[in-house]
Amino acid sequence: MIKAFNELKENEVLALAISLEEEDGRIYGEFAERVKADYPATASIL
């Protein structure tokens, strides 16, 4: 069952935040790999 954000307990919010941070890291990593050949400086800061 999907809960509204304001219904989440503190530990659920923390778990969600950690999960989303990991997902963001993967997305930025994949993007950096794709642009590395053409834009190495940009890829290095991602």
Backbone as XML, in Angstrom:
<?xml version="1.0"?>
<chain id="A" units="angstrom">
  <residue number="1" name="MET">
    <atom name="N" x="0.834" y="-1.183" z="0.000"/>
    <atom name="CA" x="0.000" y="0.000" z="0.000"/>
    <atom name="C" x="0.880" y="1.249" z="0.000"/>
  </residue>
  <residue number="2" name="ILE">
    <atom name="N" x="0.595" y="2.169" z="-0.851"/>
    <atom name="CA" x="1.361" y="3.409" z="-0.949"/>
    <atom name="C" x="0.844" y="4.403" z="0.087"/>
  </residue>
  <residue number="3" name="LYS">
    <atom name="N" x="1.797" y="4.989" z="0.825"/>
    <atom name="CA" x="1.444" y="5.982" z="1.840"/>
    <atom name="C" x="1.741" y="7.381" z="1.315"/>
  </residue>
  <residue number="4" name="ALA">
    <atom name="N" x="1.012" y="8.339" z="1.814"/>
    <atom name="CA" x="1.339" y="9.737" z="1.546"/>
    <atom name="C" x="2.607" y="10.072" z="2.323"/>
  </residue>
  <residue number="5" name="PHE">
    <atom name="N" x="3.398" y="10.994" z="1.805"/>
    <atom name="CA" x="4.663" y="11.336" z="2.456"/>
    <atom name="C" x="4.456" y="11.733" z="3.914"/>
  </residue>
  <residue number="6" name="ASN">
    <atom name="N" x="3.422" y="12.488" z="4.188"/>
    <atom name="CA" x="3.194" y="12.952" z="5.564"/>
    <atom name="C" x="2.741" y="11.841" z="6.502"/>
  </residue>
  <residue number="7" name="GLU">
    <atom name="N" x="2.471" y="10.659" z="5.970"/>
    <atom name="CA" x="2.099" y="9.510" z="6.793"/>
    <atom name="C" x="3.292" y="8.626" z="7.138"/>
  </residue>
  <residue number="8" name="LEU">
    <atom name="N" x="4.447" y="8.909" z="6.551"/>
    <atom name="CA" x="5.623" y="8.076" z="6.787"/>
    <atom name="C" x="6.209" y="8.330" z="8.168"/>
  </residue>
  <residue number="9" name="LYS">
    <atom name="N" x="6.748" y="7.266" z="8.751"/>
    <atom name="CA" x="7.467" y="7.384" z="10.019"/>
    <atom name="C" x="8.878" y="7.878" z="9.718"/>
  </residue>
  <residue number="10" name="GLU">
    <atom name="N" x="9.567" y="8.335" z="10.755"/>
    <atom name="CA" x="10.909" y="8.902" z="10.583"/>
    <atom name="C" x="11.857" y="7.919" z="9.898"/>
  </residue>
  <residue number="11" name="ASN">
    <atom name="N" x="11.842" y="6.650" z="10.310"/>
    <atom name="CA" x="12.747" y="5.672" z="9.704"/>
    <atom name="C" x="12.390" y="5.400" z="8.241"/>
  </residue>
  <residue number="12" name="GLU">
    <atom name="N" x="11.121" y="5.529" z="7.883"/>
    <atom name="CA" x="10.712" y="5.339" z="6.495"/>
    <atom name="C" x="11.173" y="6.511" z="5.628"/>
  </residue>
  <residue number="13" name="VAL">
    <atom name="N" x="11.113" y="7.716" z="6.167"/>
    <atom name="CA" x="11.599" y="8.892" z="5.442"/>
    <atom name="C" x="13.102" y="8.772" z="5.220"/>
  </residue>
  <residue number="14" name="LEU">
    <atom name="N" x="13.820" y="8.347" z="6.246"/>
    <atom name="CA" x="15.268" y="8.173" z="6.123"/>
    <atom name="C" x="15.601" y="7.116" z="5.075"/>
  </residue>
  <residue number="15" name="ALA">
    <atom name="N" x="14.909" y="5.988" z="5.098"/>
    <atom name="CA" x="15.139" y="4.932" z="4.111"/>
    <atom name="C" x="14.845" y="5.429" z="2.698"/>
  </residue>
  <residue number="16" name="LEU">
    <atom name="N" x="13.786" y="6.194" z="2.547"/>
    <atom name="CA" x="13.435" y="6.759" z="1.242"/>
    <atom name="C" x="14.515" y="7.718" z="0.763"/>
  </residue>
  <residue number="17" name="ALA">
    <atom name="N" x="14.989" y="8.576" z="1.656"/>
    <atom name="CA" x="16.031" y="9.542" z="1.293"/>
    <atom name="C" x="17.308" y="8.833" z="0.860"/>
  </residue>
  <residue number="18" name="ILE">
    <atom name="N" x="17.696" y="7.796" z="1.581"/>
    <atom name="CA" x="18.906" y="7.045" z="1.233"/>
    <atom name="C" x="18.734" y="6.377" z="-0.119"/>
  </residue>
  <residue number="19" name="SER">
    <atom name="N" x="17.592" y="5.770" z="-0.337"/>
    <atom name="CA" x="17.320" y="5.094" z="-1.602"/>
    <atom name="C" x="17.366" y="6.066" z="-2.779"/>
  </residue>
  <residue number="20" name="LEU">
    <atom name="N" x="16.761" y="7.227" z="-2.612"/>
    <atom name="CA" x="16.747" y="8.215" z="-3.696"/>
    <atom name="C" x="18.131" y="8.799" z="-3.949"/>
  </residue>
  <residue number="21" name="GLU">
    <atom name="N" x="18.922" y="8.964" z="-2.898"/>
    <atom name="CA" x="20.299" y="9.452" z="-3.055"/>
    <atom name="C" x="21.130" y="8.445" z="-3.846"/>
  </residue>
  <residue number="22" name="GLU">
    <atom name="N" x="20.956" y="7.154" z="-3.558"/>
    <atom name="CA" x="21.672" y="6.120" z="-4.304"/>
    <atom name="C" x="21.246" y="6.110" z="-5.768"/>
  </residue>
  <residue number="23" name="GLU">
    <atom name="N" x="19.958" y="6.255" z="-6.012"/>
    <atom name="CA" x="19.455" y="6.296" z="-7.384"/>
    <atom name="C" x="20.011" y="7.504" z="-8.133"/>
  </residue>
  <residue number="24" name="ASP">
    <atom name="N" x="20.040" y="8.664" z="-7.485"/>
    <atom name="CA" x="20.624" y="9.863" z="-8.101"/>
    <atom name="C" x="22.082" y="9.620" z="-8.478"/>
  </residue>
  <residue number="25" name="GLY">
    <atom name="N" x="22.821" y="8.974" z="-7.595"/>
    <atom name="CA" x="24.226" y="8.678" z="-7.869"/>
    <atom name="C" x="24.397" y="7.804" z="-9.096"/>
  </residue>
  <residue number="26" name="ARG">
    <atom name="N" x="23.547" y="6.794" z="-9.214"/>
    <atom name="CA" x="23.611" y="5.917" z="-10.392"/>
    <atom name="C" x="23.277" y="6.693" z="-11.664"/>
  </residue>
  <residue number="27" name="ILE">
    <atom name="N" x="22.264" y="7.529" z="-11.605"/>
    <atom name="CA" x="21.857" y="8.308" z="-12.785"/>
    <atom name="C" x="22.978" y="9.246" z="-13.223"/>
  </residue>
  <residue number="28" name="TYR">
    <atom name="N" x="23.564" y="9.980" z="-12.276"/>
    <atom name="CA" x="24.665" y="10.887" z="-12.614"/>
    <atom name="C" x="25.866" y="10.115" z="-13.141"/>
  </residue>
  <residue number="29" name="GLY">
    <atom name="N" x="26.142" y="8.957" z="-12.569"/>
    <atom name="CA" x="27.257" y="8.137" z="-13.038"/>
    <atom name="C" x="27.060" y="7.670" z="-14.470"/>
  </residue>
  <residue number="30" name="GLU">
    <atom name="N" x="25.853" y="7.218" z="-14.782"/>
    <atom name="CA" x="25.550" y="6.784" z="-16.145"/>
    <atom name="C" x="25.644" y="7.955" z="-17.123"/>
  </residue>
  <residue number="31" name="PHE">
    <atom name="N" x="25.140" y="9.106" z="-16.726"/>
    <atom name="CA" x="25.203" y="10.287" z="-17.581"/>
    <atom name="C" x="26.656" y="10.689" z="-17.825"/>
  </residue>
  <residue number="32" name="ALA">
    <atom name="N" x="27.458" y="10.666" z="-16.776"/>
    <atom name="CA" x="28.875" y="11.025" z="-16.912"/>
    <atom name="C" x="29.577" y="10.092" z="-17.888"/>
  </residue>
  <residue number="33" name="GLU">
    <atom name="N" x="29.273" y="8.810" z="-17.816"/>
    <atom name="CA" x="29.878" y="7.854" z="-18.749"/>
    <atom name="C" x="29.492" y="8.162" z="-20.188"/>
  </residue>
  <residue number="34" name="ARG">
    <atom name="N" x="28.265" y="8.549" z="-20.405"/>
    <atom name="CA" x="27.793" y="8.823" z="-21.766"/>
    <atom name="C" x="28.400" y="10.087" z="-22.365"/>
  </residue>
  <residue number="35" name="VAL">
    <atom name="N" x="28.700" y="11.081" z="-21.544"/>
    <atom name="CA" x="29.230" y="12.339" z="-22.078"/>
    <atom name="C" x="30.751" y="12.439" z="-21.971"/>
  </residue>
  <residue number="36" name="LYS">
    <atom name="N" x="31.385" y="11.456" z="-21.345"/>
    <atom name="CA" x="32.821" y="11.527" z="-21.073"/>
    <atom name="C" x="33.665" y="11.734" z="-22.329"/>
  </residue>
  <residue number="37" name="ALA">
    <atom name="N" x="33.337" y="11.059" z="-23.409"/>
    <atom name="CA" x="34.146" y="11.169" z="-24.626"/>
    <atom name="C" x="34.095" y="12.578" z="-25.222"/>
  </residue>
  <residue number="38" name="ASP">
    <atom name="N" x="32.932" y="13.186" z="-25.217"/>
    <atom name="CA" x="32.771" y="14.509" z="-25.825"/>
    <atom name="C" x="32.997" y="15.665" z="-24.851"/>
  </residue>
  <residue number="39" name="TYR">
    <atom name="N" x="32.721" y="15.429" z="-23.580"/>
    <atom name="CA" x="32.804" y="16.496" z="-22.567"/>
    <atom name="C" x="33.506" y="15.987" z="-21.305"/>
  </residue>
  <residue number="40" name="PRO">
    <atom name="N" x="34.802" y="15.695" z="-21.404"/>
    <atom name="CA" x="35.501" y="15.101" z="-20.257"/>
    <atom name="C" x="35.506" y="15.976" z="-19.006"/>
  </residue>
  <residue number="41" name="ALA">
    <atom name="N" x="35.594" y="17.288" z="-19.163"/>
    <atom name="CA" x="35.602" y="18.168" z="-17.991"/>
    <atom name="C" x="34.256" y="18.114" z="-17.269"/>
  </residue>
  <residue number="42" name="THR">
    <atom name="N" x="33.186" y="18.123" z="-18.035"/>
    <atom name="CA" x="31.855" y="18.030" z="-17.432"/>
    <atom name="C" x="31.675" y="16.684" z="-16.751"/>
  </residue>
  <residue number="43" name="ALA">
    <atom name="N" x="32.091" y="15.628" z="-17.416"/>
    <atom name="CA" x="31.956" y="14.289" z="-16.840"/>
    <atom name="C" x="32.731" y="14.161" z="-15.538"/>
  </residue>
  <residue number="44" name="SER">
    <atom name="N" x="33.865" y="14.839" z="-15.445"/>
    <atom name="CA" x="34.687" y="14.717" z="-14.237"/>
    <atom name="C" x="34.042" y="15.364" z="-13.013"/>
  </residue>
  <residue number="45" name="ILE">
    <atom name="N" x="33.157" y="16.338" z="-13.232"/>
    <atom name="CA" x="32.518" y="16.972" z="-12.071"/>
    <atom name="C" x="31.187" y="16.325" z="-11.714"/>
  </residue>
  <residue number="46" name="LEU">
    <atom name="N" x="30.723" y="15.427" z="-12.563"/>
    <atom name="CA" x="29.478" y="14.731" z="-12.256"/>
    <atom name="C" x="29.806" y="13.579" z="-11.363"/>
  </residue>
</chain>
